[in-house]
Amino acid sequence: MRRNVCYRNGAVAGALDPSSLSTHHISSSSNKPALGNIPEFVKIVEVGPRDGLQNEKQIIPTDVKVRFIEMLVSSGLTVVEATSFVSPKWIPQLADAKDVMEAIRNMGGARFPVLTPNLKGFEAAVAAGAKEVAIFASASESFSKSNINCSIEDSLRRYRDVAVAAKKLSIPVRGYISCVVGCPIEGAVAPSQVAYVAKELLDMGCFDISLGDTIGVGTPGTVVPMLEEVIDVVPTEKLAVHFHDTYGQALSNILVSLQMGVSTVDSSVSGLGGCPYAKGASGNVATEDVVYMLNGLGVKTNIDLQKLMLAGDFICKHLGRSSGSKTAVALTKAHSSCL
């Protein structure tokens, strides 16, 4: 049986020293021809405080959410989706959106976009001090009706009103598209439908459009043709990808997205999340796992992996569960074996 040998600095023989992973990048110059033209830098949009917590039945205290956000920012994350201005009736976990925004109002070092489902939500967000908002449409007609109680076209009309109001106040708007490869009701979603919704969001002024595999059914075989259609109508620099890891395909899907020129990735620390209106959807891809992969590819993120893991550990303890990040679990075990 092979045993780990611990050195004085706590490293494990045969394993990377966890303490070095926050800044360590493995040289990938020999791999890049095979991997394709992947970006040198990837921006990570952390969605844990909103998308990660929205489905939790246990109400997390506001001060815990604020500390969670502080820890995420301290890890080097520059975009942290803070909360959502939706009706507390639908998402009780985020009923304290106004209080969260007040608490982080003077927090520097990051942008804090918030989700706004309609003009009323947008106005409430602005009143609470939001400097950036996000809107969310679906590429599936059935999911749009079950998730936000209106058709795709009706939702786009609603979001045009938000976009117009945001433009008057010089507030950037991010667009989300759900069910970009599969829907829990309809099944497979046509790439052309995703491209249509993406172009509509672009035309109304969204600076960034995040393509979400809401139920995590995508594989590189379905993600690539979807991206090909979308890239025909939206520049790659305005695209982001948002993968759930239901079938363990998220990192593979992120890699092919990078190879196609996408350089913004949404993720959630500890793999928290899951859409409350998509049966069977598991958590988002874990931010720790994304950063570990990008480090291995030699792609810069400016994120300290150790500090990121601390943020994940903090929120998981308050939720009473273990981390959903394989990287965090593995590195924690490697570290504890040396103690």
Short mmCIF file of C-alpha atoms in Angstrom, two decimals:
data_model
loop_
_atom_site.label_atom_id
_atom_site.label_comp_id
_atom_site.label_asym_id
_atom_site.label_seq_id
_atom_site.Cartn_x
_atom_site.Cartn_y
_atom_site.Cartn_z
CA MET A 1 0.00 0.00 0.00
CA ARG A 2 1.35 3.40 -0.96
CA ARG A 3 1.49 5.93 1.85
CA ASN A 4 1.73 9.70 1.57
CA VAL A 5 4.98 11.07 2.91
CA CYS A 6 4.69 14.52 4.50
CA TYR A 7 7.49 17.00 4.21
CA ARG A 8 8.26 19.74 6.70
CA ASN A 9 6.23 22.30 4.79
CA GLY A 10 3.16 20.09 4.90
CA ALA A 11 3.30 19.01 1.24
CA VAL A 12 2.37 15.46 0.34
CA ALA A 13 4.74 13.37 -1.72
CA GLY A 14 3.25 12.71 -5.12
CA ALA A 15 0.78 15.54 -4.72
CA LEU A 16 0.83 19.28 -5.28
CA ASP A 17 1.28 21.36 -2.15
CA PRO A 18 -2.18 22.83 -1.51
CA SER A 19 -0.64 26.06 -0.25
CA SER A 20 0.96 26.71 -3.62
CA LEU A 21 -2.15 26.24 -5.71
CA SER A 22 -3.47 29.77 -5.26
CA THR A 23 -0.70 31.20 -7.42
CA HIS A 24 0.87 28.15 -9.07
CA HIS A 25 0.31 27.69 -12.78
CA ILE A 26 1.55 24.60 -14.54
CA SER A 27 3.29 25.47 -17.78
CA SER A 28 0.97 24.56 -20.62
CA SER A 29 2.95 25.83 -23.59
CA SER A 30 3.42 22.28 -24.85
CA ASN A 31 -0.29 21.53 -24.45
CA LYS A 32 -1.77 24.62 -26.06
CA PRO A 33 -1.46 23.45 -29.70
CA ALA A 34 -3.55 20.39 -28.80
CA LEU A 35 -5.96 22.36 -26.62
CA GLY A 36 -6.56 25.10 -29.16
CA ASN A 37 -6.53 28.84 -28.67
CA ILE A 38 -7.74 28.99 -25.07
CA PRO A 39 -7.76 32.43 -23.39
CA GLU A 40 -4.79 33.55 -21.29
CA PHE A 41 -7.16 35.01 -18.67
CA VAL A 42 -10.63 33.87 -17.61
CA LYS A 43 -13.04 36.01 -15.60
CA ILE A 44 -15.06 34.02 -13.11
CA VAL A 45 -18.49 35.26 -12.09
CA GLU A 46 -19.25 33.87 -8.65
CA VAL A 47 -22.96 33.12 -8.30
CA GLY A 48 -22.91 31.37 -4.92
CA PRO A 49 -24.59 34.06 -2.80
CA ARG A 50 -27.56 34.22 -5.18
CA ASP A 51 -27.87 31.13 -7.37
CA GLY A 52 -26.07 28.99 -4.83
CA LEU A 53 -28.31 29.85 -1.89
CA GLN A 54 -31.69 30.57 -3.48
CA ASN A 55 -32.88 26.98 -3.25
CA GLU A 56 -31.83 26.44 0.37
CA LYS A 57 -34.78 25.82 2.69
CA GLN A 58 -32.79 26.79 5.78
CA ILE A 59 -32.81 30.60 5.90
CA ILE A 60 -29.26 31.91 6.16
CA PRO A 61 -28.87 34.98 8.40
CA THR A 62 -28.03 38.21 6.60
CA ASP A 63 -24.76 38.67 8.47
CA VAL A 64 -23.62 35.22 7.37
CA LYS A 65 -24.39 36.07 3.74
CA VAL A 66 -22.45 39.32 4.04
CA ARG A 67 -19.44 37.58 5.59
CA PHE A 68 -19.64 34.95 2.83
CA ILE A 69 -19.50 37.69 0.19
CA GLU A 70 -16.57 39.35 1.98
CA MET A 71 -14.62 36.10 1.96
CA LEU A 72 -15.32 35.52 -1.72
CA VAL A 73 -14.07 39.00 -2.59
CA SER A 74 -10.96 38.49 -0.44
CA SER A 75 -10.10 35.43 -2.55
CA GLY A 76 -9.70 37.64 -5.62
CA LEU A 77 -13.12 37.28 -7.20
CA THR A 78 -14.05 40.55 -8.88
CA VAL A 79 -17.67 39.76 -9.80
CA VAL A 80 -19.93 38.29 -7.12
CA GLU A 81 -23.65 38.02 -7.78
CA ALA A 82 -24.98 39.22 -4.45
CA THR A 83 -28.73 38.56 -4.37
CA SER A 84 -31.99 38.84 -6.28
CA PHE A 85 -34.84 41.32 -6.08
CA VAL A 86 -37.65 38.84 -6.54
CA SER A 87 -40.81 38.39 -4.53
CA PRO A 88 -40.06 36.77 -1.14
CA LYS A 89 -43.12 34.64 -1.84
CA TRP A 90 -41.20 32.84 -4.58
CA ILE A 91 -37.66 32.91 -3.16
CA PRO A 92 -37.87 33.31 0.66
CA GLN A 93 -34.10 32.84 1.02
CA LEU A 94 -33.45 36.17 -0.70
CA ALA A 95 -36.06 38.24 1.15
CA ASP A 96 -33.22 40.20 2.77
CA ALA A 97 -31.88 41.52 -0.57
CA LYS A 98 -32.15 45.15 0.55
CA ASP A 99 -30.28 44.46 3.80
CA VAL A 100 -27.52 42.55 2.02
CA MET A 101 -27.00 45.41 -0.45
CA GLU A 102 -26.89 47.95 2.35
CA ALA A 103 -24.23 45.91 4.17
CA ILE A 104 -21.96 45.58 1.12
CA ARG A 105 -22.56 49.10 -0.22
CA ASN A 106 -19.03 50.25 0.63
CA MET A 107 -17.27 46.96 -0.01
CA GLY A 108 -14.57 47.52 -2.60
CA GLY A 109 -12.69 45.24 -4.95
CA ALA A 110 -15.62 43.72 -6.80
CA ARG A 111 -18.84 44.30 -8.70
CA PHE A 112 -22.07 43.01 -7.19
CA PRO A 113 -24.72 42.39 -9.85
CA VAL A 114 -28.22 41.46 -8.69
CA LEU A 115 -31.00 39.61 -10.47
CA THR A 116 -34.08 41.65 -11.38
CA PRO A 117 -37.06 39.81 -12.90
CA ASN A 118 -39.00 42.91 -13.94
CA LEU A 119 -39.17 46.70 -13.74
CA LYS A 120 -40.44 46.60 -10.16
CA GLY A 121 -37.48 44.47 -9.13
CA PHE A 122 -35.13 46.76 -11.01
CA GLU A 123 -36.46 49.83 -9.23
CA ALA A 124 -36.11 48.12 -5.85
CA ALA A 125 -32.54 47.10 -6.71
CA VAL A 126 -31.59 50.63 -7.71
CA ALA A 127 -33.15 52.03 -4.54
CA ALA A 128 -31.03 49.56 -2.56
CA GLY A 129 -27.86 50.78 -4.25
CA ALA A 130 -27.34 48.22 -7.01
CA LYS A 131 -24.85 49.33 -9.65
CA GLU A 132 -25.34 46.38 -12.00
CA VAL A 133 -28.32 44.13 -12.71
CA ALA A 134 -29.11 40.90 -14.51
CA ILE A 135 -32.20 39.66 -16.33
CA PHE A 136 -33.05 36.08 -17.19
CA ALA A 137 -34.84 34.61 -20.19
CA SER A 138 -35.27 31.03 -21.29
CA ALA A 139 -34.58 29.29 -24.57
CA SER A 140 -37.45 26.90 -23.76
CA GLU A 141 -41.04 28.09 -24.06
CA SER A 142 -42.32 25.59 -21.51
CA PHE A 143 -39.63 26.43 -18.97
CA SER A 144 -40.25 30.15 -19.40
CA LYS A 145 -43.91 29.64 -18.54
CA SER A 146 -43.15 27.42 -15.52
CA ASN A 147 -40.27 29.55 -14.22
CA ILE A 148 -41.45 33.14 -14.73
CA ASN A 149 -45.09 32.59 -15.72
CA CYS A 150 -44.89 34.10 -19.19
CA SER A 151 -43.87 33.24 -22.74
CA ILE A 152 -40.41 33.95 -24.12
CA GLU A 153 -41.72 36.91 -26.11
CA ASP A 154 -43.53 38.35 -23.11
CA SER A 155 -40.38 38.00 -21.01
CA LEU A 156 -38.33 39.80 -23.65
CA ARG A 157 -40.81 42.67 -23.72
CA ARG A 158 -40.57 42.87 -19.95
CA TYR A 159 -36.78 42.95 -20.08
CA ARG A 160 -36.71 45.65 -22.74
CA ASP A 161 -38.43 47.89 -20.19
CA VAL A 162 -35.71 47.05 -17.66
CA ALA A 163 -32.97 47.64 -20.23
CA VAL A 164 -34.38 51.05 -21.18
CA ALA A 165 -34.61 52.10 -17.52
CA ALA A 166 -31.10 50.83 -16.86
CA LYS A 167 -29.66 52.71 -19.83
CA LYS A 168 -31.10 55.98 -18.53
CA LEU A 169 -29.22 55.43 -15.27
CA SER A 170 -26.06 54.07 -16.96
CA ILE A 171 -26.49 50.75 -15.14
CA PRO A 172 -24.98 47.74 -16.96
CA VAL A 173 -27.32 44.83 -17.67
CA ARG A 174 -26.27 41.20 -17.87
CA GLY A 175 -28.49 38.68 -19.62
CA TYR A 176 -28.99 35.06 -18.60
CA ILE A 177 -30.45 32.38 -20.85
CA SER A 178 -31.62 29.16 -19.22
CA CYS A 179 -32.05 25.71 -20.79
CA VAL A 180 -29.54 26.32 -23.58
CA VAL A 181 -29.14 22.62 -24.42
CA GLY A 182 -31.95 20.89 -22.59
CA CYS A 183 -35.23 21.56 -20.78
CA PRO A 184 -36.80 19.49 -17.98
CA ILE A 185 -40.14 19.75 -19.79
CA GLU A 186 -39.40 19.83 -23.52
CA GLY A 187 -36.15 17.85 -23.68
CA ALA A 188 -33.57 18.95 -26.24
CA VAL A 189 -33.53 22.67 -27.13
CA ALA A 190 -32.65 23.79 -30.65
CA PRO A 191 -29.44 25.86 -30.91
CA SER A 192 -31.26 28.26 -33.22
CA GLN A 193 -33.69 29.11 -30.41
CA VAL A 194 -30.80 29.91 -28.06
CA ALA A 195 -29.23 32.12 -30.72
CA TYR A 196 -32.53 33.96 -31.20
CA VAL A 197 -32.89 34.80 -27.50
CA ALA A 198 -29.20 35.74 -27.25
CA LYS A 199 -29.49 38.17 -30.16
CA GLU A 200 -32.58 39.75 -28.60
CA LEU A 201 -30.70 40.29 -25.33
CA LEU A 202 -27.73 41.73 -27.19
CA ASP A 203 -29.95 44.11 -29.14
CA MET A 204 -31.58 45.43 -25.98
CA GLY A 205 -28.15 46.34 -24.64
CA CYS A 206 -26.90 43.45 -22.49
CA PHE A 207 -23.12 43.76 -22.15
CA ASP A 208 -22.71 40.09 -21.22
CA ILE A 209 -24.88 37.08 -22.04
CA SER A 210 -24.56 33.98 -19.90
CA LEU A 211 -25.58 30.67 -21.48
CA GLY A 212 -26.96 28.36 -18.82
CA ASP A 213 -27.29 24.59 -18.91
CA THR A 214 -29.93 24.73 -16.19
CA ILE A 215 -30.36 20.99 -15.66
CA GLY A 216 -26.79 19.97 -16.47
CA VAL A 217 -27.58 17.61 -19.35
CA GLY A 218 -25.10 19.14 -21.80
CA THR A 219 -22.02 17.43 -23.16
CA PRO A 220 -19.38 18.82 -25.52
CA GLY A 221 -21.40 17.18 -28.30
CA THR A 222 -24.40 19.42 -27.60
CA VAL A 223 -22.60 22.48 -26.26
CA VAL A 224 -20.41 22.99 -29.34
CA PRO A 225 -23.24 23.23 -31.90
CA MET A 226 -25.16 25.52 -29.54
CA LEU A 227 -22.16 27.83 -29.22
CA GLU A 228 -21.57 27.79 -32.97
CA GLU A 229 -25.08 29.13 -33.54
CA VAL A 230 -24.82 31.77 -30.82
CA ILE A 231 -21.37 32.97 -31.89
CA ASP A 232 -22.81 33.70 -35.32
CA VAL A 233 -24.95 36.46 -33.78
CA VAL A 234 -23.15 37.46 -30.55
CA PRO A 235 -19.41 38.25 -30.26
CA THR A 236 -17.57 35.73 -28.10
CA GLU A 237 -16.26 38.49 -25.83
CA LYS A 238 -19.86 39.16 -24.80
CA LEU A 239 -20.57 35.53 -23.91
CA ALA A 240 -20.29 33.59 -20.67
CA VAL A 241 -21.10 29.98 -19.85
CA HIS A 242 -22.99 28.71 -16.81
CA PHE A 243 -22.95 24.94 -16.34
CA HIS A 244 -24.60 22.77 -13.74
CA ASP A 245 -22.78 19.54 -13.00
CA THR A 246 -25.68 17.10 -12.78
CA TYR A 247 -24.00 14.52 -15.02
CA GLY A 248 -20.40 15.46 -14.25
CA GLN A 249 -19.94 17.21 -17.60
CA ALA A 250 -19.44 20.81 -16.49
CA LEU A 251 -15.64 21.00 -16.67
CA SER A 252 -15.62 19.29 -20.07
CA ASN A 253 -18.20 21.76 -21.30
CA ILE A 254 -16.22 24.69 -19.91
CA LEU A 255 -13.07 23.48 -21.65
CA VAL A 256 -14.69 23.27 -25.07
CA SER A 257 -16.25 26.69 -24.49
CA LEU A 258 -12.80 28.13 -23.78
CA GLN A 259 -11.50 26.48 -26.95
CA MET A 260 -14.23 28.30 -28.85
CA GLY A 261 -13.15 31.66 -27.44
CA VAL A 262 -15.42 32.17 -24.43
CA SER A 263 -13.48 33.74 -21.55
CA THR A 264 -16.12 34.28 -18.84
CA VAL A 265 -17.32 31.40 -16.66
CA ASP A 266 -20.06 31.40 -14.03
CA SER A 267 -19.57 29.10 -11.05
CA SER A 268 -20.57 28.64 -7.43
CA VAL A 269 -18.21 27.95 -4.55
CA SER A 270 -18.59 24.41 -3.17
CA GLY A 271 -20.90 23.59 -6.07
CA LEU A 272 -23.88 25.21 -4.34
CA GLY A 273 -27.07 25.74 -6.26
CA GLY A 274 -29.81 24.21 -8.30
CA CYS A 275 -32.78 25.86 -9.93
CA PRO A 276 -35.91 25.62 -7.72
CA TYR A 277 -38.04 25.28 -10.86
CA ALA A 278 -35.96 22.64 -12.66
CA LYS A 279 -36.59 19.18 -11.25
CA GLY A 280 -33.41 17.14 -11.01
CA ALA A 281 -31.00 20.05 -11.41
CA SER A 282 -28.01 19.65 -9.14
CA GLY A 283 -25.57 22.32 -8.11
CA ASN A 284 -23.51 24.63 -10.25
CA VAL A 285 -20.00 23.66 -11.18
CA ALA A 286 -17.78 24.36 -8.16
CA THR A 287 -15.63 27.47 -8.41
CA GLU A 288 -12.75 25.64 -6.72
CA ASP A 289 -12.83 22.94 -9.43
CA VAL A 290 -12.87 25.53 -12.21
CA VAL A 291 -9.93 27.44 -10.71
CA TYR A 292 -7.95 24.21 -10.22
CA MET A 293 -8.50 23.24 -13.86
CA LEU A 294 -7.59 26.71 -15.12
CA ASN A 295 -4.44 26.72 -12.97
CA GLY A 296 -3.48 23.44 -14.60
CA LEU A 297 -4.03 24.92 -18.04
CA GLY A 298 -1.84 27.92 -17.23
CA VAL A 299 -4.84 30.23 -17.50
CA LYS A 300 -4.82 33.21 -15.12
CA THR A 301 -7.80 34.00 -12.87
CA ASN A 302 -6.12 36.06 -10.11
CA ILE A 303 -8.00 33.95 -7.55
CA ASP A 304 -6.39 32.57 -4.41
CA LEU A 305 -7.58 28.96 -4.22
CA GLN A 306 -6.86 28.61 -0.51
CA LYS A 307 -8.96 31.65 0.36
CA LEU A 308 -11.68 30.44 -1.98
CA MET A 309 -11.77 27.12 -0.13
CA LEU A 310 -12.09 28.96 3.17
CA ALA A 311 -15.17 30.77 1.84
CA GLY A 312 -16.64 27.46 0.73
CA ASP A 313 -15.92 25.83 4.07
CA PHE A 314 -17.50 28.78 5.87
CA ILE A 315 -20.82 28.60 4.06
CA CYS A 316 -20.96 24.79 4.05
CA LYS A 317 -20.61 24.74 7.84
CA HIS A 318 -23.56 27.11 8.13
CA LEU A 319 -25.55 24.88 5.78
CA GLY A 320 -24.54 21.77 7.71
CA ARG A 321 -23.10 19.91 4.74
CA SER A 322 -19.83 18.94 3.14
CA SER A 323 -18.44 20.73 0.10
CA GLY A 324 -19.57 19.71 -3.35
CA SER A 325 -16.17 20.63 -4.75
CA LYS A 326 -13.97 17.64 -5.50
CA THR A 327 -10.92 19.90 -5.44
CA ALA A 328 -11.76 21.25 -2.00
CA VAL A 329 -12.42 17.77 -0.63
CA ALA A 330 -9.22 16.32 -2.10
CA LEU A 331 -6.96 19.16 -0.97
CA THR A 332 -8.48 19.17 2.50
CA LYS A 333 -7.81 15.44 2.83
CA ALA A 334 -4.26 15.88 1.54
CA HIS A 335 -3.65 18.64 4.08
CA SER A 336 -5.22 16.79 7.02
CA SER A 337 -3.12 13.69 6.30
CA CYS A 338 -0.04 15.77 7.13
CA LEU A 339 -1.31 16.99 10.48
#
